[in-house]
Amino acid sequence: MNHQGTKRIETPRLTLRPFAEGDAEAAYKNWCSDPEVTKYLSWPTHTDISITREIRKEWMSHYVEPNFYQWAIVPKDLGQPIGTISVVRIDEDISELEIGYCIGKKWWGKGIMTEAFSALLPFLFGEVGANRITARHDPNNPGSGKVMQKVGLRYEGTLRKADRNNQGIVDVSIYGLLKEDFEHSAHPEG
């Protein structure tokens, strides 16, 4: 793959960009400190803003690496991050990227995550050269799976007791999209 790092990407409503120095307060307030947001995630709810500041600082230190992808999701009308979307696993052997995401509950059900995820696909397939993009979710969090379906990923199966999140050891539903299917859906005549 031709890794390019976390490039700024614009959509009609959103700016996807690297996290910046002043983002920790918004991240803490908008999603990191909310146990409803982190319920099905693999990292614990932040109990203090110092945790969020440390994580943001760590992410910022990795932006020099071309294979590090961690975007802040910033609505243009708000000007502050309300969530994050990132490449959480890379398999170079098969050119596969796994996407993970979360967003503050105030913005659930508004199509924001679908818009953000959709915006990454042309970049990750076209510029980075991924052959396969995957995502996974706890079956008890069907809203996350709906995002995957809306952006074109196909349900590939559920693995029993094959993941761990803040609920413990859980089943995990896997979704995937191949580059050839993405290109065909973008140009169905060819």
Short mmCIF file of C-alpha atoms in Angstrom, two decimals:
data_model
loop_
_atom_site.label_atom_id
_atom_site.label_comp_id
_atom_site.label_asym_id
_atom_site.label_seq_id
_atom_site.Cartn_x
_atom_site.Cartn_y
_atom_site.Cartn_z
CA MET A 1 0.00 0.00 0.00
CA ASN A 2 1.03 3.60 -0.53
CA HIS A 3 0.50 5.00 2.98
CA GLN A 4 -0.08 8.74 3.14
CA GLY A 5 -1.05 9.41 6.72
CA THR A 6 -4.01 11.34 8.04
CA LYS A 7 -4.86 13.74 5.22
CA ARG A 8 -7.51 16.43 5.65
CA ILE A 9 -10.75 15.39 3.90
CA GLU A 10 -13.78 17.62 3.34
CA THR A 11 -17.42 16.60 2.89
CA PRO A 12 -20.46 18.88 2.54
CA ARG A 13 -20.99 19.01 6.33
CA LEU A 14 -17.68 17.81 7.79
CA THR A 15 -13.97 18.32 7.98
CA LEU A 16 -11.99 15.18 8.77
CA ARG A 17 -8.60 16.26 10.04
CA PRO A 18 -5.74 15.33 12.35
CA PHE A 19 -6.32 16.11 16.00
CA ALA A 20 -4.82 19.42 17.10
CA GLU A 21 -3.52 20.93 20.31
CA GLY A 22 -6.83 22.41 21.49
CA ASP A 23 -9.05 19.38 20.80
CA ALA A 24 -8.84 17.53 24.14
CA GLU A 25 -11.56 19.55 25.89
CA ALA A 26 -14.10 18.99 23.08
CA ALA A 27 -13.16 15.30 22.80
CA TYR A 28 -13.61 14.80 26.55
CA LYS A 29 -16.91 16.68 26.65
CA ASN A 30 -18.40 15.38 23.39
CA TRP A 31 -17.64 11.63 23.60
CA CYS A 32 -14.68 10.35 25.66
CA SER A 33 -16.34 10.87 29.07
CA ASP A 34 -19.72 9.39 28.11
CA PRO A 35 -20.24 5.76 29.22
CA GLU A 36 -23.08 5.38 26.67
CA VAL A 37 -20.62 6.17 23.86
CA THR A 38 -17.90 3.85 25.17
CA LYS A 39 -20.26 1.00 26.17
CA TYR A 40 -19.31 -1.19 23.16
CA LEU A 41 -15.77 0.14 22.66
CA SER A 42 -12.49 -1.44 23.71
CA TRP A 43 -11.18 1.56 25.66
CA PRO A 44 -12.57 2.72 29.01
CA THR A 45 -14.61 5.88 29.53
CA HIS A 46 -12.31 8.78 30.38
CA THR A 47 -12.88 9.77 34.00
CA ASP A 48 -10.67 12.86 33.82
CA ILE A 49 -9.68 15.24 31.04
CA SER A 50 -6.00 14.46 31.70
CA ILE A 51 -6.59 11.02 30.13
CA THR A 52 -8.05 12.62 27.00
CA ARG A 53 -5.11 15.06 26.83
CA GLU A 54 -2.62 12.17 27.01
CA ILE A 55 -4.38 10.18 24.28
CA ARG A 56 -4.59 13.25 22.02
CA LYS A 57 -0.91 13.94 22.63
CA GLU A 58 -0.05 10.33 21.75
CA TRP A 59 -2.09 10.52 18.52
CA MET A 60 -0.39 13.78 17.56
CA SER A 61 3.05 12.19 18.04
CA HIS A 62 2.12 9.48 15.50
CA TYR A 63 0.99 11.82 12.72
CA VAL A 64 4.54 11.78 11.30
CA GLU A 65 4.08 8.08 10.47
CA PRO A 66 2.64 7.50 6.98
CA ASN A 67 0.63 4.46 8.13
CA PHE A 68 -1.14 6.28 11.00
CA TYR A 69 -4.74 7.29 10.28
CA GLN A 70 -6.71 9.04 13.04
CA TRP A 71 -9.23 11.70 12.06
CA ALA A 72 -11.18 14.14 14.19
CA ILE A 73 -14.74 14.47 12.87
CA VAL A 74 -15.52 18.19 12.88
CA PRO A 75 -18.90 19.53 11.70
CA LYS A 76 -18.27 22.72 9.75
CA ASP A 77 -21.08 24.52 11.57
CA LEU A 78 -19.64 23.61 15.00
CA GLY A 79 -15.88 23.89 14.52
CA GLN A 80 -14.96 21.30 17.15
CA PRO A 81 -14.53 17.51 17.11
CA ILE A 82 -17.59 15.40 17.93
CA GLY A 83 -16.01 12.01 17.29
CA THR A 84 -13.21 10.11 15.65
CA ILE A 85 -12.70 7.66 12.81
CA SER A 86 -9.47 5.77 12.29
CA VAL A 87 -7.67 2.81 10.79
CA VAL A 88 -7.36 0.51 13.78
CA ARG A 89 -5.61 -2.42 12.08
CA ILE A 90 -3.49 -2.83 8.95
CA ASP A 91 -2.72 -6.12 7.21
CA GLU A 92 -0.08 -5.35 4.58
CA ASP A 93 -0.05 -8.93 3.22
CA ILE A 94 -3.58 -8.61 1.87
CA SER A 95 -3.80 -4.79 1.69
CA GLU A 96 -6.55 -4.69 4.30
CA LEU A 97 -7.51 -1.78 6.54
CA GLU A 98 -9.93 -2.06 9.46
CA ILE A 99 -11.89 1.05 10.40
CA GLY A 100 -13.05 1.98 13.89
CA TYR A 101 -15.14 4.96 14.92
CA CYS A 102 -17.17 6.64 17.64
CA ILE A 103 -19.22 9.79 17.90
CA GLY A 104 -20.91 11.71 20.70
CA LYS A 105 -24.48 10.56 21.36
CA LYS A 106 -25.86 14.06 20.66
CA TRP A 107 -24.96 13.38 17.00
CA TRP A 108 -26.23 9.79 16.73
CA GLY A 109 -28.73 9.09 13.96
CA LYS A 110 -27.89 12.18 11.90
CA GLY A 111 -25.88 10.45 9.16
CA ILE A 112 -22.63 12.06 10.29
CA MET A 113 -20.66 8.84 10.76
CA THR A 114 -21.97 7.51 7.44
CA GLU A 115 -20.79 10.71 5.75
CA ALA A 116 -17.37 10.51 7.43
CA PHE A 117 -16.84 6.80 6.65
CA SER A 118 -18.01 7.28 3.03
CA ALA A 119 -15.50 10.11 2.58
CA LEU A 120 -12.61 7.83 3.58
CA LEU A 121 -13.35 5.11 1.02
CA PRO A 122 -12.09 6.91 -2.14
CA PHE A 123 -8.95 7.97 -0.26
CA LEU A 124 -8.20 4.53 1.24
CA PHE A 125 -8.97 2.57 -1.94
CA GLY A 126 -7.78 5.09 -4.51
CA GLU A 127 -4.78 6.81 -2.96
CA VAL A 128 -3.61 4.42 -0.23
CA GLY A 129 -4.28 1.34 -2.36
CA ALA A 130 -6.27 -0.81 0.03
CA ASN A 131 -7.79 -3.91 -1.53
CA ARG A 132 -10.18 -4.59 1.36
CA ILE A 133 -11.73 -2.41 4.05
CA THR A 134 -13.36 -4.01 7.08
CA ALA A 135 -15.16 -2.94 10.23
CA ARG A 136 -16.60 -4.84 13.17
CA HIS A 137 -19.17 -4.26 15.86
CA ASP A 138 -20.78 -5.91 18.84
CA PRO A 139 -24.14 -7.36 17.66
CA ASN A 140 -25.72 -5.61 20.66
CA ASN A 141 -24.81 -2.30 18.99
CA PRO A 142 -26.77 -2.58 15.72
CA GLY A 143 -26.50 1.15 14.95
CA SER A 144 -22.82 0.68 14.25
CA GLY A 145 -23.60 -2.11 11.79
CA LYS A 146 -26.12 0.13 10.01
CA VAL A 147 -23.34 2.63 9.31
CA MET A 148 -21.23 -0.16 7.79
CA GLN A 149 -24.12 -1.26 5.58
CA LYS A 150 -24.94 2.30 4.46
CA VAL A 151 -21.38 2.89 3.22
CA GLY A 152 -21.44 -0.34 1.22
CA LEU A 153 -19.71 -2.87 3.45
CA ARG A 154 -21.24 -6.35 3.32
CA TYR A 155 -22.02 -8.46 6.36
CA GLU A 156 -19.58 -11.39 6.33
CA GLY A 157 -20.49 -13.17 9.54
CA THR A 158 -20.53 -13.13 13.31
CA LEU A 159 -17.75 -14.72 15.31
CA ARG A 160 -18.83 -16.04 18.69
CA LYS A 161 -17.02 -14.76 21.77
CA ALA A 162 -14.20 -13.49 19.54
CA ASP A 163 -13.73 -9.93 20.78
CA ARG A 164 -13.48 -7.93 23.98
CA ASN A 165 -15.06 -4.59 24.75
CA ASN A 166 -16.32 -2.77 27.84
CA GLN A 167 -19.05 -5.45 28.16
CA GLY A 168 -16.46 -8.23 28.47
CA ILE A 169 -15.88 -11.06 25.96
CA VAL A 170 -18.47 -10.65 23.22
CA ASP A 171 -19.56 -11.84 19.80
CA VAL A 172 -18.37 -9.68 16.89
CA SER A 173 -20.05 -9.04 13.54
CA ILE A 174 -17.65 -8.51 10.63
CA TYR A 175 -18.30 -6.39 7.54
CA GLY A 176 -16.06 -5.95 4.51
CA LEU A 177 -15.80 -4.16 1.19
CA LEU A 178 -13.45 -5.06 -1.66
CA LYS A 179 -11.90 -2.43 -3.91
CA GLU A 180 -13.42 -4.08 -6.99
CA ASP A 181 -16.91 -3.88 -5.47
CA PHE A 182 -16.38 -0.24 -4.47
CA GLU A 183 -15.18 0.66 -7.96
CA HIS A 184 -18.08 -1.20 -9.55
CA SER A 185 -20.61 0.60 -7.34
CA ALA A 186 -19.03 3.95 -8.23
CA HIS A 187 -19.07 3.10 -11.98
CA PRO A 188 -21.78 0.46 -12.44
CA GLU A 189 -21.68 0.65 -16.22
CA GLY A 190 -18.10 -0.57 -16.39
#
